[in-house]
XYZ file of C-alpha atoms in Angstrom:
296
model
C -43.922 -28.271 15.897
C -46.804 -29.515 17.969
C -45.846 -31.965 20.275
C -47.466 -35.214 19.252
C -47.518 -37.379 22.889
C -49.571 -34.810 25.500
C -48.718 -37.513 28.040
C -47.405 -40.853 29.139
C -48.909 -43.343 31.718
C -48.651 -46.893 32.976
C -51.262 -49.566 32.077
C -53.427 -51.585 34.384
C -56.039 -54.243 34.522
C -58.438 -50.976 33.869
C -56.990 -49.190 31.342
C -57.416 -44.627 31.461
C -59.337 -43.841 28.944
C -61.229 -40.381 28.019
C -65.031 -39.685 26.270
C -66.769 -40.861 24.486
C -64.983 -44.279 26.308
C -66.059 -44.877 29.670
C -63.340 -47.599 30.835
C -61.428 -50.734 29.166
C -60.390 -53.711 30.901
C -57.619 -55.914 29.882
C -57.736 -59.400 30.694
C -55.361 -61.626 30.450
C -55.487 -65.195 32.451
C -53.361 -68.530 31.355
C -56.242 -70.792 32.675
C -55.299 -74.651 33.964
C -56.745 -77.517 32.079
C -60.444 -77.958 32.978
C -62.615 -80.219 34.239
C -65.848 -81.969 33.702
C -67.739 -79.000 34.429
C -65.408 -76.511 32.643
C -63.446 -75.290 35.536
C -60.407 -75.834 37.280
C -59.605 -78.127 39.565
C -61.490 -77.388 42.593
C -58.375 -78.072 44.764
C -56.963 -75.047 42.833
C -59.787 -72.658 44.189
C -58.285 -73.133 47.743
C -57.383 -70.187 49.246
C -59.110 -67.618 46.543
C -61.757 -65.263 47.637
C -64.259 -66.210 45.203
C -66.167 -63.339 44.011
C -63.568 -61.020 44.542
C -60.797 -62.725 42.685
C -59.042 -59.808 41.166
C -55.638 -60.303 42.215
C -53.288 -58.952 39.884
C -50.115 -61.123 40.633
C -52.224 -64.509 40.035
C -51.475 -66.326 36.805
C -55.323 -66.515 36.534
C -58.758 -65.296 38.056
C -62.192 -66.724 39.272
C -63.151 -62.808 38.785
C -67.036 -63.639 40.147
C -67.476 -67.327 38.938
C -67.820 -69.852 41.277
C -67.730 -73.132 39.029
C -66.631 -71.821 35.669
C -64.075 -68.300 35.443
C -66.378 -64.982 34.269
C -68.801 -62.767 35.041
C -72.408 -64.532 36.035
C -75.816 -62.857 35.488
C -75.232 -58.745 35.915
C -76.936 -55.557 34.304
C -76.105 -52.686 32.077
C -77.662 -49.331 31.107
C -77.177 -46.562 29.213
C -73.792 -47.075 27.381
C -72.318 -50.449 25.093
C -69.886 -53.004 25.964
C -67.426 -53.905 23.138
C -65.655 -57.384 23.802
C -62.732 -58.072 21.691
C -61.643 -61.353 22.283
C -58.032 -61.873 21.072
C -57.766 -65.727 22.650
C -59.845 -67.974 24.584
C -63.871 -68.155 24.212
C -66.940 -66.830 25.988
C -70.414 -68.087 26.648
C -72.719 -65.286 26.404
C -76.098 -65.378 27.901
C -78.766 -62.794 28.038
C -82.204 -61.472 29.054
C -83.617 -61.383 25.678
C -82.927 -64.895 25.381
C -79.867 -64.785 23.418
C -76.660 -66.690 23.797
C -73.530 -68.406 22.188
C -69.924 -69.066 22.182
C -67.173 -67.084 20.651
C -63.839 -65.905 20.815
C -60.102 -66.320 19.169
C -60.858 -62.943 17.200
C -64.434 -62.371 17.330
C -66.170 -59.362 19.038
C -69.515 -58.792 20.767
C -71.024 -55.237 20.369
C -73.810 -55.189 23.233
C -75.786 -51.971 22.999
C -76.904 -51.894 26.946
C -79.540 -48.842 26.449
C -82.527 -49.194 28.468
C -81.063 -52.337 29.937
C -79.637 -55.677 29.576
C -78.882 -58.443 31.957
C -76.128 -60.980 30.392
C -73.289 -63.201 31.695
C -70.263 -63.753 30.454
C -68.301 -67.135 31.213
C -65.042 -68.379 30.321
C -65.293 -72.113 29.626
C -62.263 -74.386 30.075
C -63.108 -76.643 27.373
C -59.255 -78.384 27.087
C -59.057 -80.860 29.653
C -55.381 -81.962 28.594
C -53.533 -78.834 28.523
C -54.382 -75.136 29.516
C -56.832 -72.452 28.487
C -55.530 -69.412 27.990
C -57.860 -66.261 27.723
C -56.706 -62.696 26.702
C -59.684 -59.830 26.011
C -60.175 -56.416 25.946
C -63.261 -55.152 27.190
C -64.448 -51.350 25.941
C -67.021 -49.091 27.513
C -68.364 -46.697 24.666
C -70.788 -44.384 26.186
C -74.016 -43.570 24.789
C -75.417 -39.679 23.888
C -78.297 -38.462 26.389
C -81.020 -38.991 23.603
C -79.829 -42.618 23.203
C -79.035 -43.840 26.622
C -82.888 -45.600 26.943
C -82.598 -46.917 23.124
C -83.681 -50.560 22.596
C -80.953 -53.162 23.888
C -79.435 -54.794 20.879
C -76.165 -56.652 19.994
C -74.312 -58.259 17.106
C -71.648 -60.465 16.833
C -68.641 -59.072 14.338
C -67.303 -62.549 13.680
C -63.526 -62.811 12.998
C -63.590 -63.338 9.490
C -65.904 -60.134 8.769
C -63.712 -57.825 10.328
C -61.105 -55.927 8.066
C -57.261 -56.649 8.642
C -55.481 -53.791 6.822
C -51.765 -54.575 5.959
C -49.272 -51.712 5.392
C -45.921 -52.122 4.301
C -43.300 -49.285 4.912
C -40.222 -48.651 2.619
C -37.825 -51.118 4.128
C -40.839 -54.135 3.389
C -41.622 -54.660 7.437
C -45.546 -55.070 7.443
C -48.152 -53.689 9.935
C -51.561 -55.296 10.599
C -54.462 -53.022 11.679
C -57.255 -54.969 12.591
C -60.572 -52.732 12.050
C -63.083 -53.258 14.802
C -64.360 -49.800 14.720
C -63.318 -47.189 11.973
C -61.494 -46.622 9.130
C -58.242 -46.764 7.375
C -57.189 -45.881 4.639
C -60.491 -46.866 2.194
C -60.933 -49.699 4.302
C -64.300 -49.444 7.234
C -65.135 -51.531 10.315
C -68.364 -53.146 10.196
C -71.501 -51.258 11.532
C -72.167 -51.174 14.706
C -76.259 -50.770 15.996
C -77.874 -47.372 14.506
C -77.949 -46.201 18.480
C -74.178 -46.222 18.753
C -72.053 -43.230 19.035
C -69.924 -45.193 16.662
C -72.584 -45.520 14.141
C -71.960 -42.253 12.596
C -68.902 -41.538 10.800
C -68.451 -38.227 11.620
C -67.518 -39.188 15.569
C -64.298 -41.049 14.401
C -65.091 -43.760 16.881
C -61.850 -46.204 16.414
C -60.848 -49.630 18.420
C -58.090 -50.677 16.207
C -55.932 -53.489 17.396
C -52.194 -52.956 15.488
C -49.389 -55.477 15.160
C -46.075 -54.485 13.969
C -43.099 -56.352 12.649
C -39.938 -55.427 14.417
C -38.471 -52.037 13.474
C -41.221 -51.558 10.985
C -42.841 -48.274 10.596
C -46.767 -46.894 10.570
C -48.370 -43.358 10.311
C -51.802 -42.672 11.864
C -53.740 -40.404 9.872
C -54.443 -36.885 11.182
C -58.047 -36.421 11.883
C -59.100 -33.578 13.903
C -58.403 -31.194 16.517
C -61.491 -32.261 19.202
C -60.486 -36.048 18.679
C -59.570 -37.984 21.641
C -56.521 -40.516 20.991
C -54.920 -43.010 23.290
C -52.382 -45.960 22.577
C -51.999 -48.934 24.232
C -48.891 -50.843 23.961
C -49.510 -54.503 25.558
C -46.834 -56.879 24.386
C -43.459 -55.706 22.664
C -40.698 -54.072 23.042
C -42.238 -50.625 23.014
C -42.236 -48.027 20.264
C -40.804 -44.395 19.531
C -43.094 -41.671 18.253
C -40.850 -39.175 17.117
C -37.946 -38.649 20.129
C -41.119 -40.100 22.682
C -40.221 -43.541 23.977
C -43.698 -45.405 25.091
C -42.406 -48.769 26.838
C -44.334 -51.814 26.820
C -47.602 -51.701 29.293
C -47.534 -47.936 28.828
C -50.103 -45.718 27.159
C -49.968 -42.467 25.563
C -52.189 -39.520 24.843
C -51.618 -38.332 21.496
C -52.658 -35.501 18.909
C -55.488 -36.107 16.732
C -55.035 -33.193 14.230
C -51.574 -34.734 13.537
C -50.101 -37.630 11.379
C -48.537 -39.796 14.387
C -45.449 -41.506 13.120
C -45.008 -45.106 14.876
C -41.661 -46.730 14.836
C -41.253 -50.273 16.074
C -38.450 -51.836 18.443
C -36.794 -55.066 18.009
C -39.666 -57.177 18.826
C -42.990 -57.651 17.170
C -45.126 -55.242 19.166
C -48.902 -55.098 19.864
C -51.201 -51.860 20.282
C -54.789 -50.919 20.997
C -55.874 -47.587 19.735
C -59.086 -46.059 21.048
C -60.151 -42.680 19.945
C -63.290 -40.713 18.921
C -64.735 -37.395 18.881
C -66.019 -36.579 22.602
C -70.027 -36.893 23.575
C -69.371 -33.555 25.765
C -71.892 -34.499 28.109
C -72.319 -35.261 32.098
C -71.482 -38.837 33.243
C -72.848 -40.672 36.315
C -71.698 -43.644 36.885
C -73.225 -45.857 39.376
C -71.281 -49.259 38.732
C -72.631 -51.181 35.381
C -75.276 -47.942 35.121
C -74.099 -44.805 33.197
C -76.783 -42.122 32.782
C -76.328 -38.061 32.623
C -77.329 -37.397 36.493
C -77.553 -38.676 39.977
C -81.614 -38.681 39.714
C -81.455 -40.879 36.874
C -79.199 -43.439 38.084
């Protein structure tokens, strides 16, 4: 029998990914109470290296923010960002004149294409209690013929993102939130037409799974060329056959085999990233991704 788990690794702030994905960052910040400027009290910034504030040992980070935490205006080109907000809020603005606030289950899918500059700030709106934030930002590559497409972005509001409920033989349930892809007869909303995920034959999946204690779930087999990774970001850990994947670890899985998952004794939260590879050269320089150094 084919081994279902190819390898296991430990998660960090930046997760290991595979084609068609370029990167995935997991932000988890327990921000303090906010002030009138929607930032932390200035006294809390003493000793922080603003602009290079990524210390994983801190409870929260300013990243590149100076007053409000977050990422002030910066460019992207040649790929897509998919920002999945689990908790907290983001203020978005971009070079095409769009702006807005989203969070708490919402997703922003931005196709940078030929070039887009945007800002992503994390306003601390609550002045009487803490302002926790948790999100995943997934970088999805664009194929060569779409690298310089017209920039686009769309909001996937939480109420329009399908959530599939699966009950096992014991009545324990798993909830699958379909940011991208399909599970059973349920399908995610469509991204922009230039996205690699727009063509369903590319089997791009971005799924958040919450499993009851000791629940069982099966990921369907898809194709022998599928790249599939599973990240356990909260809980006790899971088992796939006889292989244990602990919390804060990830597993590289077979794509053409059914994957039986057995949860541990606590509620567990999982991110799944999967898709057919684009299979083209990648040349990356910060927020610019093309196929050759000359194009960069």
